mmCIF file of C-alpha atoms in Angstrom:
data_model
loop_
_atom_site.group_PDB
_atom_site.id
_atom_site.type_symbol
_atom_site.label_atom_id
_atom_site.label_comp_id
_atom_site.label_asym_id
_atom_site.label_seq_id
_atom_site.Cartn_x
_atom_site.Cartn_y
_atom_site.Cartn_z
ATOM 1 C CA MET A 15 0.000 0.000 0.000
ATOM 2 C CA ARG A 16 2.792 2.382 0.916
ATOM 3 C CA PHE A 17 4.603 1.592 -2.320
ATOM 4 C CA PHE A 18 1.419 2.291 -4.261
ATOM 5 C CA LEU A 19 0.949 5.676 -2.590
ATOM 6 C CA ILE A 20 4.564 6.653 -3.197
ATOM 7 C CA THR A 21 4.247 5.649 -6.841
ATOM 8 C CA LEU A 22 0.979 7.551 -7.251
ATOM 9 C CA PHE A 23 2.455 10.625 -5.582
ATOM 10 C CA SER A 24 5.515 10.450 -7.832
ATOM 11 C CA ILE A 25 3.339 10.236 -10.934
ATOM 12 C CA LEU A 26 1.283 13.225 -9.806
ATOM 13 C CA VAL A 27 4.455 15.236 -9.162
ATOM 14 C CA LEU A 28 5.783 14.338 -12.599
ATOM 15 C CA ILE A 29 2.490 15.353 -14.212
ATOM 16 C CA LEU A 30 2.561 18.640 -12.293
ATOM 17 C CA ILE A 31 6.159 19.276 -13.377
ATOM 18 C CA PHE A 32 5.262 18.429 -16.977
ATOM 19 C CA PHE A 33 2.329 20.847 -17.093
ATOM 20 C CA THR A 34 4.336 23.558 -15.341
ATOM 21 C CA ILE A 35 7.077 23.258 -17.950
ATOM 22 C CA TYR A 36 4.433 23.138 -20.712
ATOM 23 C CA LEU A 37 2.805 26.350 -19.463
ATOM 24 C CA LEU A 38 6.152 28.097 -19.037
ATOM 25 C CA ILE A 39 7.196 27.216 -22.577
ATOM 26 C CA GLY A 40 3.824 28.426 -23.847
ATOM 27 C CA TYR A 41 4.011 31.655 -21.872
ATOM 28 C CA PHE A 42 7.568 32.559 -22.858
ATOM 29 C CA SER A 43 7.126 31.584 -26.501
ATOM 30 C CA PHE A 44 3.988 33.753 -26.621
ATOM 31 C CA ARG A 45 5.910 36.622 -25.036
ATOM 32 C CA PHE A 46 8.683 36.093 -27.581
ATOM 33 C CA ALA A 47 6.361 36.255 -30.586
ATOM 34 C CA LEU A 48 3.230 38.314 -29.885
ATOM 35 C CA SER A 49 3.793 40.605 -26.911
ATOM 36 C CA ARG A 50 4.480 44.325 -27.050
ATOM 37 C CA ASN A 51 7.954 43.856 -25.572
ATOM 38 C CA GLY A 52 8.687 40.486 -27.136
ATOM 39 C CA LYS A 53 12.188 39.748 -28.356
ATOM 40 C CA LEU A 54 11.096 39.106 -31.929
ATOM 41 C CA LYS A 55 9.066 42.331 -32.136
ATOM 42 C CA ARG A 56 11.797 44.420 -30.509
ATOM 43 C CA GLY A 57 14.375 43.007 -32.918
ATOM 44 C CA ILE A 58 12.287 43.896 -35.954
ATOM 45 C CA GLU A 59 11.407 47.269 -34.457
ATOM 46 C CA LEU A 60 15.079 48.129 -33.918
ATOM 47 C CA LYS A 61 16.019 46.949 -37.401
ATOM 48 C CA SER A 62 13.209 49.023 -38.886
ATOM 49 C CA LYS A 63 14.201 52.179 -37.025
ATOM 50 C CA ASN A 64 17.854 51.804 -37.990
ATOM 51 C CA ALA A 65 16.770 51.540 -41.627
ATOM 52 C CA LEU A 66 14.956 54.878 -41.488
ATOM 53 C CA ASP A 67 17.822 57.068 -42.642
ATOM 54 C CA ARG A 68 15.613 60.168 -42.703
ATOM 55 C CA GLN A 69 14.325 59.970 -39.132
ATOM 56 C CA GLN A 70 14.302 63.716 -38.497
ATOM 57 C CA GLU A 71 12.591 64.349 -41.825
ATOM 58 C CA ILE A 72 9.960 61.773 -40.922
ATOM 59 C CA LYS A 73 9.368 63.240 -37.457
ATOM 60 C CA ASP A 74 9.049 66.703 -38.976
ATOM 61 C CA TYR A 75 6.529 65.422 -41.517
ATOM 62 C CA PHE A 76 4.245 63.841 -38.930
ATOM 63 C CA SER A 77 4.550 66.759 -36.520
ATOM 64 C CA LYS A 78 3.452 69.288 -39.159
ATOM 65 C CA ASP A 79 -0.266 69.561 -39.949
ATOM 66 C CA PHE A 80 -1.016 66.112 -38.479
ATOM 67 C CA GLU A 81 -3.546 65.729 -35.691
ATOM 68 C CA LYS A 82 -3.259 62.914 -33.171
ATOM 69 C CA ILE A 83 -6.648 61.220 -32.939
ATOM 70 C CA SER A 84 -7.875 58.109 -31.153
ATOM 71 C CA ILE A 85 -10.512 55.411 -31.010
ATOM 72 C CA VAL A 86 -11.437 52.800 -28.400
ATOM 73 C CA SER A 87 -11.343 49.195 -29.563
ATOM 74 C CA ASN A 88 -14.010 46.567 -28.885
ATOM 75 C CA ASP A 89 -11.894 45.362 -25.946
ATOM 76 C CA ASP A 90 -11.402 48.857 -24.505
ATOM 77 C CA LEU A 91 -7.913 49.667 -25.772
ATOM 78 C CA LYS A 92 -7.129 53.244 -26.691
ATOM 79 C CA LEU A 93 -5.619 53.276 -30.170
ATOM 80 C CA PHE A 94 -3.955 56.240 -31.817
ATOM 81 C CA GLY A 95 -3.634 57.498 -35.359
ATOM 82 C CA TYR A 96 -2.139 60.520 -37.074
ATOM 83 C CA TYR A 97 -4.473 62.385 -39.387
ATOM 84 C CA LYS A 98 -3.723 65.052 -41.961
ATOM 85 C CA ASP A 99 -6.711 66.850 -43.411
ATOM 86 C CA ASN A 100 -5.750 68.155 -46.834
ATOM 87 C CA LYS A 101 -9.361 69.292 -47.387
ATOM 88 C CA LYS A 102 -9.971 66.474 -49.855
ATOM 89 C CA ASP A 103 -12.761 63.944 -50.227
ATOM 90 C CA LYS A 104 -10.262 61.084 -50.626
ATOM 91 C CA LEU A 105 -8.570 59.337 -47.698
ATOM 92 C CA VAL A 106 -5.945 56.630 -47.412
ATOM 93 C CA ILE A 107 -5.633 54.634 -44.195
ATOM 94 C CA LEU A 108 -2.052 53.397 -43.764
ATOM 95 C CA VAL A 109 -1.438 50.272 -41.687
ATOM 96 C CA HIS A 110 2.115 49.414 -40.597
ATOM 97 C CA GLY A 111 3.592 45.967 -40.091
ATOM 98 C CA TYR A 112 4.899 43.760 -37.286
ATOM 99 C CA GLY A 113 7.128 45.805 -34.974
ATOM 100 C CA GLY A 114 6.393 49.078 -36.759
ATOM 101 C CA ASP A 115 4.456 52.266 -36.112
ATOM 102 C CA ASN A 116 2.988 55.189 -38.007
ATOM 103 C CA TYR A 117 6.456 56.575 -38.827
ATOM 104 C CA ASP A 118 7.166 53.526 -40.988
ATOM 105 C CA MET A 119 4.462 54.663 -43.388
ATOM 106 C CA TYR A 120 6.141 57.947 -44.299
ATOM 107 C CA SER A 121 7.171 57.040 -47.851
ATOM 108 C CA TYR A 122 3.736 55.610 -48.620
ATOM 109 C CA ALA A 123 2.035 58.683 -47.167
ATOM 110 C CA CYS A 124 4.049 60.881 -49.519
ATOM 111 C CA ILE A 125 2.862 58.894 -52.548
ATOM 112 C CA PHE A 126 -0.781 59.341 -51.601
ATOM 113 C CA GLU A 127 -0.426 62.951 -50.539
ATOM 114 C CA GLU A 128 1.014 63.813 -53.940
ATOM 115 C CA ARG A 129 -2.163 62.337 -55.430
ATOM 116 C CA GLY A 130 -4.311 64.610 -53.299
ATOM 117 C CA TYR A 131 -5.364 62.352 -50.431
ATOM 118 C CA ASP A 132 -6.035 63.048 -46.809
ATOM 119 C CA ILE A 133 -3.816 60.789 -44.695
ATOM 120 C CA LEU A 134 -4.467 58.606 -41.662
ATOM 121 C CA SER A 135 -1.476 56.604 -40.421
ATOM 122 C CA ILE A 136 -2.360 54.411 -37.455
ATOM 123 C CA ASP A 137 -0.475 52.681 -34.661
ATOM 124 C CA GLN A 138 -1.804 49.138 -34.402
ATOM 125 C CA ARG A 139 -2.563 47.680 -30.985
ATOM 126 C CA ALA A 140 0.541 46.952 -28.881
ATOM 127 C CA HIS A 141 2.584 49.098 -31.277
ATOM 128 C CA GLY A 142 3.688 52.703 -31.144
ATOM 129 C CA GLU A 143 1.555 54.755 -28.776
ATOM 130 C CA SER A 144 -1.502 52.501 -28.955
ATOM 131 C CA GLU A 145 -2.431 50.451 -25.921
ATOM 132 C CA GLY A 146 -2.296 46.683 -25.679
ATOM 133 C CA ASP A 147 0.024 44.084 -24.188
ATOM 134 C CA TYR A 148 -0.096 41.807 -27.202
ATOM 135 C CA PHE A 149 -1.291 41.630 -30.798
ATOM 136 C CA SER A 150 -2.999 38.946 -32.867
ATOM 137 C CA MET A 151 -1.523 38.899 -36.392
ATOM 138 C CA GLY A 152 -4.635 40.477 -37.897
ATOM 139 C CA LEU A 153 -7.485 38.910 -35.936
ATOM 140 C CA TYR A 154 -8.335 41.713 -33.502
ATOM 141 C CA GLU A 155 -6.536 44.285 -35.638
ATOM 142 C CA HIS A 156 -8.950 44.008 -38.545
ATOM 143 C CA TYR A 157 -11.825 44.895 -36.232
ATOM 144 C CA ASP A 158 -9.768 47.868 -35.059
ATOM 145 C CA LEU A 159 -9.441 48.927 -38.687
ATOM 146 C CA LEU A 160 -13.206 48.771 -39.122
ATOM 147 C CA ALA A 161 -13.497 51.080 -36.120
ATOM 148 C CA TRP A 162 -11.031 53.481 -37.715
ATOM 149 C CA ILE A 163 -13.181 53.605 -40.842
ATOM 150 C CA ASP A 164 -16.229 54.470 -38.745
ATOM 151 C CA LYS A 165 -14.206 57.180 -37.018
ATOM 152 C CA MET A 166 -13.116 58.761 -40.283
ATOM 153 C CA LEU A 167 -16.615 58.686 -41.751
ATOM 154 C CA SER A 168 -17.829 60.519 -38.661
ATOM 155 C CA LEU A 169 -15.430 63.299 -39.658
ATOM 156 C CA LYS A 170 -16.332 63.310 -43.368
ATOM 157 C CA ASN A 171 -19.213 61.109 -44.421
ATOM 158 C CA ASN A 172 -18.447 61.633 -48.124
ATOM 159 C CA TYR A 173 -14.935 60.182 -47.945
ATOM 160 C CA LYS A 174 -13.791 57.745 -50.609
ATOM 161 C CA ILE A 175 -11.395 55.501 -48.714
ATOM 162 C CA ALA A 176 -8.391 53.511 -49.926
ATOM 163 C CA LEU A 177 -6.710 51.027 -47.589
ATOM 164 C CA PHE A 178 -2.971 50.396 -47.667
ATOM 165 C CA GLY A 179 -1.091 47.898 -45.498
ATOM 166 C CA VAL A 180 2.454 46.576 -45.272
ATOM 167 C CA SER A 181 3.422 43.129 -43.907
ATOM 168 C CA MET A 182 1.191 42.394 -40.892
ATOM 169 C CA GLY A 183 -0.694 45.562 -41.808
ATOM 170 C CA ALA A 184 -1.241 44.131 -45.289
ATOM 171 C CA SER A 185 -2.699 40.974 -43.795
ATOM 172 C CA THR A 186 -4.869 43.069 -41.493
ATOM 173 C CA VAL A 187 -6.238 44.790 -44.595
ATOM 174 C CA CYS A 188 -6.819 41.421 -46.286
ATOM 175 C CA MET A 189 -8.782 40.226 -43.260
ATOM 176 C CA MET A 190 -10.870 43.370 -43.119
ATOM 177 C CA VAL A 191 -11.942 43.501 -46.778
ATOM 178 C CA GLY A 192 -13.781 40.217 -46.236
ATOM 179 C CA GLU A 193 -16.144 41.965 -43.834
ATOM 180 C CA THR A 194 -19.218 43.979 -44.794
ATOM 181 C CA LEU A 195 -17.784 47.393 -45.616
ATOM 182 C CA PRO A 196 -19.305 50.832 -46.116
ATOM 183 C CA ASN A 197 -19.600 51.811 -49.773
ATOM 184 C CA ASN A 198 -17.059 54.543 -49.015
ATOM 185 C CA VAL A 199 -14.262 51.938 -49.036
ATOM 186 C CA VAL A 200 -13.425 51.694 -52.732
ATOM 187 C CA CYS A 201 -10.103 49.826 -52.996
ATOM 188 C CA ALA A 202 -7.231 48.250 -51.080
ATOM 189 C CA ILE A 203 -3.506 47.673 -51.563
ATOM 190 C CA GLU A 204 -1.506 45.074 -49.680
ATOM 191 C CA ASP A 205 2.300 44.914 -49.722
ATOM 192 C CA CYS A 206 4.025 41.663 -48.635
ATOM 193 C CA GLY A 207 1.228 40.263 -46.493
ATOM 194 C CA TYR A 208 1.035 36.620 -45.416
ATOM 195 C CA ASP A 209 -1.846 34.345 -46.370
ATOM 196 C CA ASN A 210 -2.449 32.708 -42.976
ATOM 197 C CA ALA A 211 -1.148 33.617 -39.521
ATOM 198 C CA ASN A 212 -0.457 30.017 -38.545
ATOM 199 C CA ARG A 213 1.603 29.306 -41.665
ATOM 200 C CA GLN A 214 3.491 32.565 -41.198
ATOM 201 C CA MET A 215 4.320 31.979 -37.541
ATOM 202 C CA LYS A 216 5.410 28.422 -38.283
ATOM 203 C CA TYR A 217 7.735 29.845 -40.904
ATOM 204 C CA VAL A 218 9.110 32.424 -38.462
ATOM 205 C CA TYR A 219 9.692 29.779 -35.799
ATOM 206 C CA SER A 220 11.473 27.573 -38.322
ATOM 207 C CA LYS A 221 14.104 30.311 -38.615
ATOM 208 C CA THR A 222 14.829 30.299 -34.883
ATOM 209 C CA ARG A 223 16.335 27.726 -32.547
ATOM 210 C CA LEU A 224 12.912 26.857 -31.230
ATOM 211 C CA ALA A 225 11.888 23.303 -32.069
ATOM 212 C CA LYS A 226 8.649 22.271 -33.774
ATOM 213 C CA LEU A 227 7.440 21.077 -30.382
ATOM 214 C CA PHE A 228 7.820 24.614 -29.051
ATOM 215 C CA TYR A 229 5.644 25.931 -31.855
ATOM 216 C CA LYS A 230 2.863 23.478 -31.040
ATOM 217 C CA ILE A 231 2.973 24.554 -27.413
ATOM 218 C CA PHE A 232 2.975 28.217 -28.467
ATOM 219 C CA TYR A 233 -0.006 27.648 -30.772
ATOM 220 C CA ASN A 234 -2.059 25.837 -28.109
ATOM 221 C CA TYR A 235 -1.170 28.362 -25.399
ATOM 222 C CA THR A 236 -2.147 31.274 -27.665
ATOM 223 C CA LYS A 237 -5.437 29.618 -28.581
ATOM 224 C CA ASN A 238 -6.427 28.486 -25.093
ATOM 225 C CA THR A 239 -5.320 31.487 -23.029
ATOM 226 C CA LYS A 240 -5.756 34.417 -25.431
ATOM 227 C CA GLY A 241 -8.534 33.159 -27.677
ATOM 228 C CA ILE A 242 -6.370 33.564 -30.772
ATOM 229 C CA ASP A 243 -6.606 30.550 -33.060
ATOM 230 C CA LEU A 244 -3.876 31.393 -35.554
ATOM 231 C CA LYS A 245 -5.182 28.835 -38.038
ATOM 232 C CA SER A 246 -8.435 30.777 -38.263
ATOM 233 C CA VAL A 247 -6.604 34.041 -38.986
ATOM 234 C CA ASP A 248 -6.921 33.158 -42.641
ATOM 235 C CA MET A 249 -6.581 35.933 -45.199
ATOM 236 C CA VAL A 250 -7.409 33.598 -48.076
ATOM 237 C CA GLU A 251 -10.832 32.753 -46.680
ATOM 238 C CA LYS A 252 -11.550 36.411 -45.966
ATOM 239 C CA LEU A 253 -10.448 37.549 -49.430
ATOM 240 C CA LYS A 254 -12.901 35.160 -51.049
ATOM 241 C CA LYS A 255 -15.612 37.498 -49.711
ATOM 242 C CA CYS A 256 -13.882 40.689 -50.882
ATOM 243 C CA LYS A 257 -15.980 42.898 -53.189
ATOM 244 C CA ILE A 258 -13.523 45.717 -53.931
ATOM 245 C CA PRO A 259 -10.512 45.928 -56.283
ATOM 246 C CA MET A 260 -7.115 45.057 -54.795
ATOM 247 C CA LEU A 261 -3.485 45.484 -55.718
ATOM 248 C CA PHE A 262 -1.082 42.814 -54.431
ATOM 249 C CA ILE A 263 2.608 43.710 -54.069
ATOM 250 C CA HIS A 264 5.484 41.477 -53.004
ATOM 251 C CA GLY A 265 9.261 41.384 -53.155
ATOM 252 C CA GLU A 266 10.739 38.743 -55.433
ATOM 253 C CA LYS A 267 13.289 37.807 -52.765
ATOM 254 C CA ASP A 268 11.190 38.177 -49.630
ATOM 255 C CA ASP A 269 12.709 35.866 -47.013
ATOM 256 C CA PHE A 270 10.368 36.793 -44.152
ATOM 257 C CA VAL A 271 6.978 36.322 -45.801
ATOM 258 C CA PRO A 272 7.546 33.825 -48.642
ATOM 259 C CA THR A 273 6.761 35.313 -52.043
ATOM 260 C CA ALA A 274 4.593 32.303 -52.900
ATOM 261 C CA MET A 275 2.011 33.542 -50.395
ATOM 262 C CA VAL A 276 1.072 36.541 -52.545
ATOM 263 C CA TYR A 277 -0.274 34.268 -55.267
ATOM 264 C CA ASN A 278 -2.547 32.543 -52.759
ATOM 265 C CA LEU A 279 -3.991 35.968 -51.967
ATOM 266 C CA TYR A 280 -4.110 37.207 -55.548
ATOM 267 C CA ASN A 281 -5.954 34.116 -56.780
ATOM 268 C CA CYS A 282 -8.884 34.818 -54.453
ATOM 269 C CA LEU A 283 -10.150 37.682 -56.627
ATOM 270 C CA PRO A 284 -11.405 37.678 -60.211
ATOM 271 C CA ASP A 285 -9.295 39.237 -62.974
ATOM 272 C CA SER A 286 -11.633 42.209 -63.149
ATOM 273 C CA ARG A 287 -10.730 43.294 -59.600
ATOM 274 C CA ARG A 288 -7.114 42.305 -59.099
ATOM 275 C CA SER A 289 -3.639 43.548 -60.001
ATOM 276 C CA ILE A 290 -0.220 42.267 -58.975
ATOM 277 C CA TYR A 291 3.314 43.630 -58.873
ATOM 278 C CA ILE A 292 6.365 41.521 -58.002
ATOM 279 C CA ALA A 293 9.324 43.805 -57.354
ATOM 280 C CA LYS A 294 12.501 42.326 -58.795
ATOM 281 C CA ASP A 295 15.289 41.685 -56.259
ATOM 282 C CA ALA A 296 13.236 43.186 -53.400
ATOM 283 C CA THR A 297 13.287 41.598 -49.929
ATOM 284 C CA HIS A 298 10.619 42.012 -47.256
ATOM 285 C CA THR A 299 9.003 45.501 -47.277
ATOM 286 C CA LYS A 300 11.701 46.748 -49.665
ATOM 287 C CA SER A 301 9.712 46.860 -52.898
ATOM 288 C CA ILE A 302 9.357 50.619 -52.553
ATOM 289 C CA ASP A 303 13.099 51.081 -51.964
ATOM 290 C CA VAL A 304 14.306 48.964 -54.871
ATOM 291 C CA ASP A 305 12.540 51.148 -57.453
ATOM 292 C CA VAL A 306 10.380 53.884 -55.967
ATOM 293 C CA LYS A 307 9.473 55.286 -59.391
ATOM 294 C CA GLN A 308 8.127 51.969 -60.625
ATOM 295 C CA TYR A 309 6.426 51.347 -57.272
ATOM 296 C CA THR A 310 4.679 54.712 -57.479
ATOM 297 C CA LYS A 311 3.748 54.103 -61.098
ATOM 298 C CA VAL A 312 2.138 50.749 -60.255
ATOM 299 C CA ILE A 313 0.081 52.262 -57.451
ATOM 300 C CA SER A 314 -0.956 55.238 -59.577
ATOM 301 C CA LYS A 315 -2.020 52.974 -62.434
ATOM 302 C CA PHE A 316 -4.123 50.883 -60.063
ATOM 303 C CA LEU A 317 -5.787 53.914 -58.506
ATOM 304 C CA ASP A 318 -6.480 55.443 -61.946
ATOM 305 C CA LYS A 319 -8.053 52.216 -63.203
ATOM 306 C CA TYR A 320 -10.152 51.139 -60.268
ATOM 307 C CA CYS A 321 -10.568 53.846 -57.744
ATOM 308 C CA MET A 322 -9.721 57.494 -57.698
#
């Protein structure tokens, strides 16, 4: 009897140790990948900021004639955006990527401003000045974007709105266009977005020292504790419901979001409402830098054909 009790106790201790380790791996891998101060996000954020060789010019641009505005998300987070009213009836909403903020959208803002747009560049949740301890690869963010549209239409109800997203922001846009949208939203452009959050995060983890087992624990922890099922954050399924024209952009040599993913997105729309541009020799988010004239030309052609 004593032996049985000792054995049972030992098994229970081992089970407790196992689940403690399991939860710790899940917690720290989640913090690594999807938290505001996660190592992966901070690394990309630092790399992005170091690449902005015109930082003072960018700060000056957003400090001049831009108004800081805010919304409250469905889960009570205060989110911030930077709005420039050029007294136009056209608006572009700019959505940055993983580890970025509104400053990252400077070059894109310039393209649209030259075409006579009002500008809204947002900080996504858990990025920049917006609140939030973690983000969701497009799941909660696309509802935030819907709220931003409502906010802007409360300012000008006659706006014609174009959406523009880069990387995670591009995938946020792809998620959102599958929702029921106001008629004011007339077109969308995505640059180097992924086709499914689960496939993307698996790919990211494959580039680290974390084993496949760690990814499974991360996935289950994220789903069970945060309500984020990464498999269901599926841009392909959302795009099948999209009713507006879209331009898909990707770098030929993107090694962060595989270039093959753009074709999965592009193929969701009929020929009459889709355009694609693959930037030769461009890596992730660098299509605009490789050939800004061609990049601008592609966007202008799309806007002239489909939108405004």
